[in-house]
XYZ file of C-alpha atoms in Angstrom:
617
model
C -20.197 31.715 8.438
C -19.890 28.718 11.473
C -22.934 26.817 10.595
C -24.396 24.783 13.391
C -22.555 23.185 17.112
C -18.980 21.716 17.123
C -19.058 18.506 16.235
C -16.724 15.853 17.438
C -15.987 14.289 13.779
C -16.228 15.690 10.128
C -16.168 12.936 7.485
C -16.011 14.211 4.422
C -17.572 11.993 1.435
C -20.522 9.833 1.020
C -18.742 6.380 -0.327
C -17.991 2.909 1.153
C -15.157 4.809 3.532
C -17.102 7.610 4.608
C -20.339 5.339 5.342
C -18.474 2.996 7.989
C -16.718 5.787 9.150
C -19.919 8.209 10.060
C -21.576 5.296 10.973
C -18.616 3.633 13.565
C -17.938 7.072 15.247
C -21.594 7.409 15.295
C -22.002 4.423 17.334
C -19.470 4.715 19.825
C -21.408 7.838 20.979
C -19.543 10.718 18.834
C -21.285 13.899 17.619
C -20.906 13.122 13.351
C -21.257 15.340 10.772
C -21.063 13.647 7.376
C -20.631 15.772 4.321
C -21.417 15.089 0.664
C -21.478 16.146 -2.854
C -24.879 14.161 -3.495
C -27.255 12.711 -0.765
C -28.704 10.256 -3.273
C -25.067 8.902 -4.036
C -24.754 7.883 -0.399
C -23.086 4.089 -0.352
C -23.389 3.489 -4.299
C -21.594 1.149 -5.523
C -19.966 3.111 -8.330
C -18.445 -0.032 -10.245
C -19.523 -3.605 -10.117
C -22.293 -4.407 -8.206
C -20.820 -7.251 -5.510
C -19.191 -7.406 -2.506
C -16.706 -9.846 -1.205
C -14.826 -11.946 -2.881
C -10.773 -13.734 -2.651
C -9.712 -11.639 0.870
C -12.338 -8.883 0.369
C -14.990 -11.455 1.708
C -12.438 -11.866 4.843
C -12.475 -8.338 5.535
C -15.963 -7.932 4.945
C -16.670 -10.185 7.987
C -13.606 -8.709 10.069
C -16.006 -4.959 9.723
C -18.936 -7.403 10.901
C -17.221 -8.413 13.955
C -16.342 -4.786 15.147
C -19.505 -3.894 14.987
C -19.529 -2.062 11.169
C -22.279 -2.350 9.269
C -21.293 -3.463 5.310
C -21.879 -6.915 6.085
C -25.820 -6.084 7.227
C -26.140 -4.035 4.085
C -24.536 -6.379 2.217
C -27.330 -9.477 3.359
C -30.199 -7.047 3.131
C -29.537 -6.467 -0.108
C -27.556 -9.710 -1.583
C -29.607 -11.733 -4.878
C -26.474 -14.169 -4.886
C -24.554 -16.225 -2.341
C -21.213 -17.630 -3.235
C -18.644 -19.313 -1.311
C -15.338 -19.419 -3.283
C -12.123 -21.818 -3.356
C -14.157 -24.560 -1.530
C -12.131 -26.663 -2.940
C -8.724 -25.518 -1.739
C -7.480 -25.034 2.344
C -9.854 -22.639 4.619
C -7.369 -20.358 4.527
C -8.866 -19.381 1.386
C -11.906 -19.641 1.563
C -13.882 -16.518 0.971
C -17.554 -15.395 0.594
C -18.801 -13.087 -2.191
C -22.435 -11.458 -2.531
C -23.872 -10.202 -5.867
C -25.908 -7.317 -4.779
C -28.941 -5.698 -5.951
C -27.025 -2.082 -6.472
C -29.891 0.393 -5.443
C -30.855 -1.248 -2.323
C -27.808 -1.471 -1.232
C -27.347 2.428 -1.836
C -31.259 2.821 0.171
C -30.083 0.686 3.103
C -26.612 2.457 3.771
C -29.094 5.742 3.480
C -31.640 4.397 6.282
C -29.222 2.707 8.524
C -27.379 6.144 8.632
C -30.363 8.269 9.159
C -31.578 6.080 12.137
C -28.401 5.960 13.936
C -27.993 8.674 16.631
C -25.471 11.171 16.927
C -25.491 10.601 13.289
C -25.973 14.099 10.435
C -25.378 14.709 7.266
C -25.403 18.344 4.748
C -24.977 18.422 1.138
C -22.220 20.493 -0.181
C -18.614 20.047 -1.032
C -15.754 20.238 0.794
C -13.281 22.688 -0.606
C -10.996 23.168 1.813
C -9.251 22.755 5.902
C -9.206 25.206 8.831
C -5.966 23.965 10.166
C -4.140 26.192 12.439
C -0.505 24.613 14.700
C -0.452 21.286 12.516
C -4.153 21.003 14.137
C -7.252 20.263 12.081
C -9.956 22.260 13.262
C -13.044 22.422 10.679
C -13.797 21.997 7.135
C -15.009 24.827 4.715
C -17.452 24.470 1.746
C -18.204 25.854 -1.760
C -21.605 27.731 -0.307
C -18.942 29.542 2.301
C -19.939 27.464 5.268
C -17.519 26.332 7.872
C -17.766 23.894 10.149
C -16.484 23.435 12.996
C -15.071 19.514 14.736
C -12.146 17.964 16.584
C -11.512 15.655 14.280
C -11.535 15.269 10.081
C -11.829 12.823 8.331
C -11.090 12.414 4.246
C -12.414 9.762 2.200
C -12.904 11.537 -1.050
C -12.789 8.576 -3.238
C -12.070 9.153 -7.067
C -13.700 12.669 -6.959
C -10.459 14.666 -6.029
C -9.655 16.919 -9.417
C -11.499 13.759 -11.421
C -10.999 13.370 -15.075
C -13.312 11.423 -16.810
C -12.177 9.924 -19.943
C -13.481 8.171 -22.648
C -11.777 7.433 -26.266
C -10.031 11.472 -26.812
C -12.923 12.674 -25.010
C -12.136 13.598 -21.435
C -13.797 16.126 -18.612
C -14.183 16.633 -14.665
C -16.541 14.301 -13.433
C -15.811 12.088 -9.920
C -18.077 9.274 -11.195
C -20.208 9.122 -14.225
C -22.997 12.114 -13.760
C -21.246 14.057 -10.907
C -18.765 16.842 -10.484
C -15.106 16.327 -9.237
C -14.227 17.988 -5.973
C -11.587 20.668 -6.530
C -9.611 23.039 -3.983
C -8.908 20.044 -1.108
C -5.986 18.649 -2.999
C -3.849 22.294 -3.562
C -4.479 23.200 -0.047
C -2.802 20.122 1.151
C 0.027 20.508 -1.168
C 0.689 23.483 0.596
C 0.733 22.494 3.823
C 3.778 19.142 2.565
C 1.492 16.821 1.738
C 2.464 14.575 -1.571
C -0.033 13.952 -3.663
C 0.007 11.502 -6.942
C -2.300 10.789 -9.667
C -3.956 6.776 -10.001
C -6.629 5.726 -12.474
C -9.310 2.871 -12.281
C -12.377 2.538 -15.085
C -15.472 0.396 -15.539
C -17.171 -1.183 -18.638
C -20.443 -0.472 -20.428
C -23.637 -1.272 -18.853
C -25.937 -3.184 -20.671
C -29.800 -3.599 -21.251
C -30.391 -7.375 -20.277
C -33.201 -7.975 -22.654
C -31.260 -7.848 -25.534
C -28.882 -10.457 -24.741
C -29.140 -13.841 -25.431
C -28.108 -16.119 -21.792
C -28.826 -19.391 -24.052
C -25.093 -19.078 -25.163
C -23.678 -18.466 -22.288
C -22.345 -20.690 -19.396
C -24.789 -19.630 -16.160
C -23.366 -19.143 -12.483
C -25.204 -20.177 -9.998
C -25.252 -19.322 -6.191
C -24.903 -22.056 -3.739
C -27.530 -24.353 -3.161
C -27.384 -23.440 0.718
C -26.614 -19.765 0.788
C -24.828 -18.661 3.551
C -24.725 -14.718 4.724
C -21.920 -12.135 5.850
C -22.823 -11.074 9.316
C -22.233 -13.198 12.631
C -26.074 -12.077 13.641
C -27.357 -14.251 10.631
C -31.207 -12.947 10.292
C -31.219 -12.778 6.620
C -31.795 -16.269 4.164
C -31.722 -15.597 0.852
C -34.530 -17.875 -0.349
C -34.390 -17.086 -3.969
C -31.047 -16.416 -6.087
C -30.438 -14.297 -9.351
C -27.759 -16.417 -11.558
C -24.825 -14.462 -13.162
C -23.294 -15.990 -16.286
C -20.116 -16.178 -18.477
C -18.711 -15.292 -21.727
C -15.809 -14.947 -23.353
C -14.142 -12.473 -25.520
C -12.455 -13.821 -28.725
C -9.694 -12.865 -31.704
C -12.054 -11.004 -33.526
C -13.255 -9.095 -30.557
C -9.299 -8.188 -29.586
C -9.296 -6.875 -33.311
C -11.870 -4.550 -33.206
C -10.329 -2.793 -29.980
C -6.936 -2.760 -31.280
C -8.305 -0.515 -34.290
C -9.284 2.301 -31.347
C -5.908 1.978 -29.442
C -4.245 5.117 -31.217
C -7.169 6.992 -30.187
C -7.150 5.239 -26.783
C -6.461 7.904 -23.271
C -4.169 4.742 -21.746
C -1.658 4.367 -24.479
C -1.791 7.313 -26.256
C -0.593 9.713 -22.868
C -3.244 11.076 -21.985
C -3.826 9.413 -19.269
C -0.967 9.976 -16.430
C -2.199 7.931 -13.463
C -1.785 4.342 -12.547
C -4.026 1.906 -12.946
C -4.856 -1.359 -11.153
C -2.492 -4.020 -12.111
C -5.406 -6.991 -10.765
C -7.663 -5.242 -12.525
C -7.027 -3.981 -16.050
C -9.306 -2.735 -18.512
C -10.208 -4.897 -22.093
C -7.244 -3.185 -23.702
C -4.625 -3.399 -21.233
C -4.916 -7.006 -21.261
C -4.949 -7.260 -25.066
C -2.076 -5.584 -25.036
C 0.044 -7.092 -21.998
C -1.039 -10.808 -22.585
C -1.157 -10.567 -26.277
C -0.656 -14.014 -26.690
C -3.955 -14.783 -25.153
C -6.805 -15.375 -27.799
C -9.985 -15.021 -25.249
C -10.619 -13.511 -22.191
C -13.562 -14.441 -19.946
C -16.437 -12.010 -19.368
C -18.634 -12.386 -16.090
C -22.458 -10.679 -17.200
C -23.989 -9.660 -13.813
C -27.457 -8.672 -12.541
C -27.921 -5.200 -10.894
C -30.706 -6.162 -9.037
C -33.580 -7.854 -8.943
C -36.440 -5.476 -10.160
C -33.740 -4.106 -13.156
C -32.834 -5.260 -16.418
C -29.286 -3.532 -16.457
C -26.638 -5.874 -15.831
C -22.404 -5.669 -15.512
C -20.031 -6.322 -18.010
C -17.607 -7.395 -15.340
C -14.036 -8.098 -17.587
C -15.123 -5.290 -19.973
C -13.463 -2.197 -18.397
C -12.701 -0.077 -20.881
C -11.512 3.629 -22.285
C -11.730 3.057 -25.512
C -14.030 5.460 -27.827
C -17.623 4.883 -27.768
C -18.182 3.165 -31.092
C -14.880 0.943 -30.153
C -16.446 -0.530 -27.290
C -19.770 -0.759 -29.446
C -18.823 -2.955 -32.516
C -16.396 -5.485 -29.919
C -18.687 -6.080 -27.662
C -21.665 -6.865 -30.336
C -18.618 -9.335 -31.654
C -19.142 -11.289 -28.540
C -20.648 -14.167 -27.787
C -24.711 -13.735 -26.543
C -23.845 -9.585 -27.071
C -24.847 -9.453 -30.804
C -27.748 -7.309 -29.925
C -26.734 -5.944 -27.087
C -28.193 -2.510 -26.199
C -25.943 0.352 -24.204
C -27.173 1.838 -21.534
C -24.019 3.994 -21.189
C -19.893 3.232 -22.321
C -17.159 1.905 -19.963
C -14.767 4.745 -18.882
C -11.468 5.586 -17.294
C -11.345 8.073 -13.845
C -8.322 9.918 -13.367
C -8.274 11.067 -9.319
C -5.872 12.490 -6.884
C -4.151 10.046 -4.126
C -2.034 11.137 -1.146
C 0.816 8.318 -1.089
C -0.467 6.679 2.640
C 3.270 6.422 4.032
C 2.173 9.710 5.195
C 0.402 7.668 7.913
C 0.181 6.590 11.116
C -1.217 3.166 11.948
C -4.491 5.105 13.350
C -5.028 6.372 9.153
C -3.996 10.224 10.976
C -1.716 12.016 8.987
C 1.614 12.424 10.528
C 1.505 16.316 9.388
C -1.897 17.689 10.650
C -3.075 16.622 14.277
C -7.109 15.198 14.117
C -6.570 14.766 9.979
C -7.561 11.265 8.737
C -7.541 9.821 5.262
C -9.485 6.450 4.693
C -10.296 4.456 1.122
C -9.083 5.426 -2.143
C -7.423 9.033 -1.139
C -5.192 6.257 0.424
C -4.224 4.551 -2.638
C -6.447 1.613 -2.812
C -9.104 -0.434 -4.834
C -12.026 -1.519 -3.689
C -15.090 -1.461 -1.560
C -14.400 -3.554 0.982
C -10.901 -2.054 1.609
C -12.345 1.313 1.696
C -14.872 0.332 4.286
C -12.599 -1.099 7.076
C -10.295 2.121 6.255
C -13.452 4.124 7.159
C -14.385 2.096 10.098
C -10.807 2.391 11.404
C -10.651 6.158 11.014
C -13.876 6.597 12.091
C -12.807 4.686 15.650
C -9.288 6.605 16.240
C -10.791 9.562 15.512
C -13.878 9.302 18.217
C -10.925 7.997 20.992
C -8.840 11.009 19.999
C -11.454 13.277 20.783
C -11.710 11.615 24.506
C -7.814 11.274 24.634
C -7.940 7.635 25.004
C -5.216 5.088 23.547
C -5.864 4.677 19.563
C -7.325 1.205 18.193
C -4.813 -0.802 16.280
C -4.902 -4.392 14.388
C -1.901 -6.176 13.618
C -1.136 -8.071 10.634
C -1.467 -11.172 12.986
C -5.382 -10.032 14.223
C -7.060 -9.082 11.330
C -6.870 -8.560 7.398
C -6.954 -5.135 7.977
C -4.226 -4.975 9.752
C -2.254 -6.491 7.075
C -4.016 -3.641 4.902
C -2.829 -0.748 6.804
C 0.380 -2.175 7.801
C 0.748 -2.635 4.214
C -0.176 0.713 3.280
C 1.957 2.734 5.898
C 4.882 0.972 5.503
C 5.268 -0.276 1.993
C 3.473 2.296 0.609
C 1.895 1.834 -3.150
C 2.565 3.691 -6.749
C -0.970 1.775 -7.751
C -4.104 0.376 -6.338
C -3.618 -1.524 -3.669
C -5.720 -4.494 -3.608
C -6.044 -7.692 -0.675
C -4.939 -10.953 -1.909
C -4.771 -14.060 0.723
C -0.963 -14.001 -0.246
C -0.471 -10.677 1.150
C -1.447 -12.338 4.721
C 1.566 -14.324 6.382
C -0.313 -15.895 8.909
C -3.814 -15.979 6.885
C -4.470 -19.529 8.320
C -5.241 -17.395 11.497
C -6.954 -14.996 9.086
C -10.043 -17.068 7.868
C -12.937 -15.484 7.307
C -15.257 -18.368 9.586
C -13.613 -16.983 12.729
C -13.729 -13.287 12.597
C -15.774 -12.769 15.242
C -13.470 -15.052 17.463
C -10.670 -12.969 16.475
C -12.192 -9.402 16.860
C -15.216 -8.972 18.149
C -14.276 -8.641 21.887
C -11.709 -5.717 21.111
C -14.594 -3.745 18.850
C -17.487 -4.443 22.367
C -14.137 -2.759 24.270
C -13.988 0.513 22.210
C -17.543 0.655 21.893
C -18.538 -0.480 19.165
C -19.369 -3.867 18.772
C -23.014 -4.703 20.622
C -23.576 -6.605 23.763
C -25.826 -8.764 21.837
C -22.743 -9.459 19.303
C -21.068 -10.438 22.470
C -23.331 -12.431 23.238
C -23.538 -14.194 20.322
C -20.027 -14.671 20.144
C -19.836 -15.926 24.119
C -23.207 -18.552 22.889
C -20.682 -19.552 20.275
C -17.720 -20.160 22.080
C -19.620 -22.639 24.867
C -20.829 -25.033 22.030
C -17.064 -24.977 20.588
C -16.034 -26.185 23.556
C -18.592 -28.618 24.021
C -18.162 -30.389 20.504
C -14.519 -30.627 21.216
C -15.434 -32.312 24.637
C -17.623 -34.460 22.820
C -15.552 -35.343 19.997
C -12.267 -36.455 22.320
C -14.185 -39.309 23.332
C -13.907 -42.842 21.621
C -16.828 -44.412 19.600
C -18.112 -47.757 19.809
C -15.761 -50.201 17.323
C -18.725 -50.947 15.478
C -20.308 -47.640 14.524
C -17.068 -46.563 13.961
C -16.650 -49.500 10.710
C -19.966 -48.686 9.620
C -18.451 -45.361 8.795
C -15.309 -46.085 7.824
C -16.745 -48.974 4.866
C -19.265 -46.644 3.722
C -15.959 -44.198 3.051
C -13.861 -47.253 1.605
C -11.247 -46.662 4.373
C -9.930 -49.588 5.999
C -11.335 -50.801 9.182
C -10.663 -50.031 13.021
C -9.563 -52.539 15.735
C -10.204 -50.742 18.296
C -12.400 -47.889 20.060
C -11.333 -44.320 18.387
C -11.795 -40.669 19.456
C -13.797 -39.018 16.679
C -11.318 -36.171 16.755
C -8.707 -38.802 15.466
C -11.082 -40.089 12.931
C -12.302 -36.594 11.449
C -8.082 -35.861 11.293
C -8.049 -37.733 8.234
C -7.751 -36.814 4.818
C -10.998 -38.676 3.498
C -13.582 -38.299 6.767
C -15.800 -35.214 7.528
C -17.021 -34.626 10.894
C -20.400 -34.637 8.725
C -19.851 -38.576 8.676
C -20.389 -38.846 11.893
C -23.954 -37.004 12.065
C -26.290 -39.743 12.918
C -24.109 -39.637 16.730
C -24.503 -36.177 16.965
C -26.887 -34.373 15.388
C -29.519 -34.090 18.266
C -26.450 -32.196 20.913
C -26.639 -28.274 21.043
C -23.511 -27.544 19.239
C -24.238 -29.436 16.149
C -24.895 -26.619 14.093
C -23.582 -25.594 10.763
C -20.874 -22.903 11.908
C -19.540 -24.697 15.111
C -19.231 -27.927 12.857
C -17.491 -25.659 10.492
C -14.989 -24.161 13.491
C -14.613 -27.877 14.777
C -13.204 -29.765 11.390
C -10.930 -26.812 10.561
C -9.519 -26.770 14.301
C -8.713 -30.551 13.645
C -7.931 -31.213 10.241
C -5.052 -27.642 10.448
C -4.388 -28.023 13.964
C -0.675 -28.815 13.467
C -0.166 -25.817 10.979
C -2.328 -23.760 13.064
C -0.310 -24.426 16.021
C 2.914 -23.252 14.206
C 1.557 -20.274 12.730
C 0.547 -18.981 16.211
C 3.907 -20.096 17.311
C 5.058 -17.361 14.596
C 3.011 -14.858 15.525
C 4.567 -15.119 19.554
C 7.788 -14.575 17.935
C 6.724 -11.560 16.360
C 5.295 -9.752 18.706
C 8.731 -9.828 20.264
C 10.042 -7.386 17.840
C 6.742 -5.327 17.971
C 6.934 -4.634 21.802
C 10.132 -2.847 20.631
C 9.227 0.338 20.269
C 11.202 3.545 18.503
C 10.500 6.976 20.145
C 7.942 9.383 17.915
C 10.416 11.567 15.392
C 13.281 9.202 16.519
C 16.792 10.914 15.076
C 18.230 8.157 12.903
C 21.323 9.822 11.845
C 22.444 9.230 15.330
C 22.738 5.643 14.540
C 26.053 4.588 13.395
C 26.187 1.590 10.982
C 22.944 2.219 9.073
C 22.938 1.806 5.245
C 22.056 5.172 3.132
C 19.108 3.886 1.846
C 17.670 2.163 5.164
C 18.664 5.743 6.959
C 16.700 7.306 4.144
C 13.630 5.336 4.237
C 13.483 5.088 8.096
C 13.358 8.916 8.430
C 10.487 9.028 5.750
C 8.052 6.165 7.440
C 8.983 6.574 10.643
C 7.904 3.442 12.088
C 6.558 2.975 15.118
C 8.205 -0.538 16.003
C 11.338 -2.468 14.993
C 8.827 -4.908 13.848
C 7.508 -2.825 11.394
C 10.761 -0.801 10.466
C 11.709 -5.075 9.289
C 8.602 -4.244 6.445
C 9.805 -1.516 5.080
C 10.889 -1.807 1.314
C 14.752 -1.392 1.183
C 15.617 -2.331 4.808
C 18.329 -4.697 5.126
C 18.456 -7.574 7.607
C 21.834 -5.714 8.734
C 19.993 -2.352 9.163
C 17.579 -4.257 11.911
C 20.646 -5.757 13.657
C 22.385 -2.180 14.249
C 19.050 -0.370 15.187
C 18.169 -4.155 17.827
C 21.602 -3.027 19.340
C 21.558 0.392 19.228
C 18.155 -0.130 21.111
C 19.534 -2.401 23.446
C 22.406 -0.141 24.297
């Protein structure tokens, strides 16, 4: 039975990816249909109960800027600000929000429901209509089809998912829900590979019945900041998260459950997270290490369950029990339920294009952890990058693309494509060659004008954006003129640095190591632009405007090799002088670019030079 009009997108799954993806295509003006197992599971976060953090927080404001909406969520709903690596280069720099977990869930849910063009239908997904190498609908366990030009798959960890705790194991996509089954054969069928990766999450624990006195408490910042450019949200009051550590006794009581435990003993076949290990991984990889540290966290603010973040763990129920009542303010620590393991089904994402569309079926997108990656925040600018391509494929218009020099996510998907991964992918800063570009304080510099052209981003972000590029460029008008020689002492004693002889620009002065354009506030404070984000854009354009400057200079050479393009299904055994292996690997990625054929794991320098002069020729 065809149940209901053709819709111009299908997104199949209810998580981080298929949120931003229903919600993106939704908002350029597409017809949605968004499909899931559970309607009260819509945008849960199913393990720790933050967002942001090292490179996620980047990406989290690079969604922001299109015009996504994880950032709004993720202020609405935020009981802790934090800012990390203040103390090294802006580069790294990167926010991180503790969350309160089911408000987060309830504001995903009503900023869904009030968006237009914008449904959603309970049921699973159990299978494709795909006729020609062309998706054309989905079909679901109650014998529905549906009907759309466009699919897209962000099943998350519920794909054949095998729950498993100590020997214990059964289907389960998260704790409390069913696996999805039939999606993963049919693809199979059609050429897709398909792979097996695991991830896991610790016990959750009633708060009353630990004791905080013990433990080392983590503040947020004393002047929070938030994740969206619009910035309507202050967080007035803050929930602290604190610290613990694990200790020899503790890694002796697990080790007595690791015969019995699904990770060592074979039972459990997929790959796990490498940045990310569970309690007994890292027992037994850095078994030299006596303590681990253990981050408790709030779930909310109206809750008493909180997050054994560190504590990840397979390990049989009374395992987990008598180690973690051997740490340190967890002597009378209540469950409220064990840590587990997830087994899931991945689809190795070389079998990509740039756009997240298979290569194999025409109008078939994967986004978030069917791609072979970890976390929310990569799973949401997945979905909101599906969710775009799709909605211009339907109107035949030229597909949205970020490069590793625009965006994080570009690096992401270029990463993904390309390289490919055997286990969760995860963003680091390091993964980012020109993450000096990258920072997370001018996202909406970098992307917010190309998210207002597909039709996404809002005029009011635009306008925002414009508001905030006029007082850049009147600070830097105002701070390339000299001082008076006398204010300019003043400053420079109260700083210990040595005094000026003559007038200075305050650019000059604000260039070195030891002065902050803050010094200079008592000059400027009253003009338009001194506020806290310009100031912010101003020092970093000064202080890194020589490495800045040579980064961009990188990028221009770069984009050299990526306007060289290689012809769709391009016949590489017509190229004489390729290595096996870089023949081999070019026919199975198929790049789009010599640029990104240079990525690719296994190509040679030498490969490059015969394919740059077999193009030439």
């Amino acid at each position: 039975m065809v149940l209901d009009e053709k819709y111009d997108v299908i997104v199949v799954g209810g998580g981080h990816a298929g949120c931003e993806a229903a919600y993106c295509a939704a908002k350029m003006g597409a017809n949605v249909l968004l499909i899931t197992m559970n309607m009260q599971s819509i945008g849960q976060m199913s393990c720790n109960p933050a967002m942001g953090g090292v490179a996620k927080g980047q990406i989290v404001r690079e969604i922001d800027a299109l015009g996504g909406g994880s950032a709004l969520i993720t202020d609405k709903s935020m009981i802790q600000f934090r800012m990390l690596n203040r103390s090294k280069g802006p580069a790294m720099w990167s926010p991180r929000v503790q969350s309160d977990r089911m408000l987060f869930a309830q504001y995903w849910r009503e900023l869904l429901e009030e968006t237009p063009g914008l449904n959603m239908f309970q049921d699973m997904v159990i299978g494709l209509n795909v006729s020609d190498n062309t998706v054309h609908g989905v079909r679901t366990s109650l014998g529905l089809t549906f009907e759309a030009d466009t699919v897209i798959l962000t099943s998350g960890t519920f794909m054949n998912g095998l729950i498993h705790v100590g020997d214990k194991n059964f289907g389960g996509g998260r704790a409390g829900e069913r696996a999805s089954t039939g999606i993963t054969e049919e693809l199979v069928a059609m050429g897709f590979e398909a792979g097996r990766m695991k991830t896991g999450t610790p016990p959750r624990i009633d708060g009353r019945s630990l004791d905080f006195s013990v433990m080392e408490e983590q503040p947020g910042d004393e002047q929070p900041g938030q994740f969206s450019f619009e910035g309507d949200y202050v967080l007035k009051n803050q929930r602290s998260c604190w610290i613990t550590h694990t200790s020899q006794e503790v890694h002796d009581v697990l080790k007595k459950g690791f015969d019995r435990s699904p990770l060592f003993n074979g039972t459990i076949r997929g790959t796990g997270p490498r940045y990310c290990p569970s309690i007994e991984d890292k027992i037994d990889r850095f078994s030299e290490k006596t303590s681990h540290q253990i981050f408790v966290e709030p779930e909310g603010w109206n809750t008493v369950e909180v997050y054994v973040n560190g504590f990840s763990s397979s390990l049989p129920v009374e395992i987990q029990y008598e180690a973690l009542h051997k740490v340190r303010g967890f002597e009378s620590a209540k469950f409220f339920r064990p840590g587990y393991a997830i087994e899931y089904d991945y689809f190795p994402p070389t079998q990509l294009k740039h756009t997240l569309e298979t290569k194999l079926v025409s109008g078939l997108y994967f986004a978030g952890q069917i791609n072979g990656t970890t976390g929310y925040e990569e799973a949401a600018c997945q979905g909101l990058m599906a969710g775009v391509n799709a909605v211009l494929k339907t109107r035949g218009e030229d597909p949205f693309i970020l490069g590793r020099n625009d965006a994080y996510i570009g690096v992401l998907i270029d990463d993904l494509i390309t390289k490919g991964t055997e286990e969760p992918y995860r963003m680091f800063t390091s993964r980012a060659e020109y993450r000096l570009l990258l920072r997370q304080d001018n996202a909406d510099i970098r992307l917010t004008k190309l998210g207002h052209a597909v039709g996404l981003a809002s005029e009011k972000r635009v306008a925002l954006l414009n508001e905030k590029e006029r007082l850049i460029l009147d600070g830097n008008a105002a701070l390339d003129k000299n001082l008076p020689l006398a204010y300019v002492n003043e400053v420079l004693e109260r700083r210990g640095e040595k005094n000026a002889t003559e007038k200075t620009k305050t650019s000059k002065l604000v260039a070195r190591p030891n002065l902050k354009l803050d010094d200079f506030s008592t000059k400027f404070e009253d003009k338009e632009w001194w506020r806290s984000d310009v100031i912010e854009q101003l020092e970093i354009d000064i202080k890194y405007g020589g490495y800045i400057s040579r980064e961009r200079e990188n990028v221009e050479k770069m984009k050299r090799l990526n306007t060289k393009s290689i012809p769709e299904k391009f016949d590489y055994d017509k190229v004489k002088g390729l290595s096996y292996e870089g023949r081999d690997k070019l026919k199975a990625i198929q790049p789009a670019t010599i640029a990104q054929a240079s990525r690719i794991s296994g190509i040679s320098q030498s490969d490059i030079h015969v394919l740059l002069v077999y193009m030439g020729r």
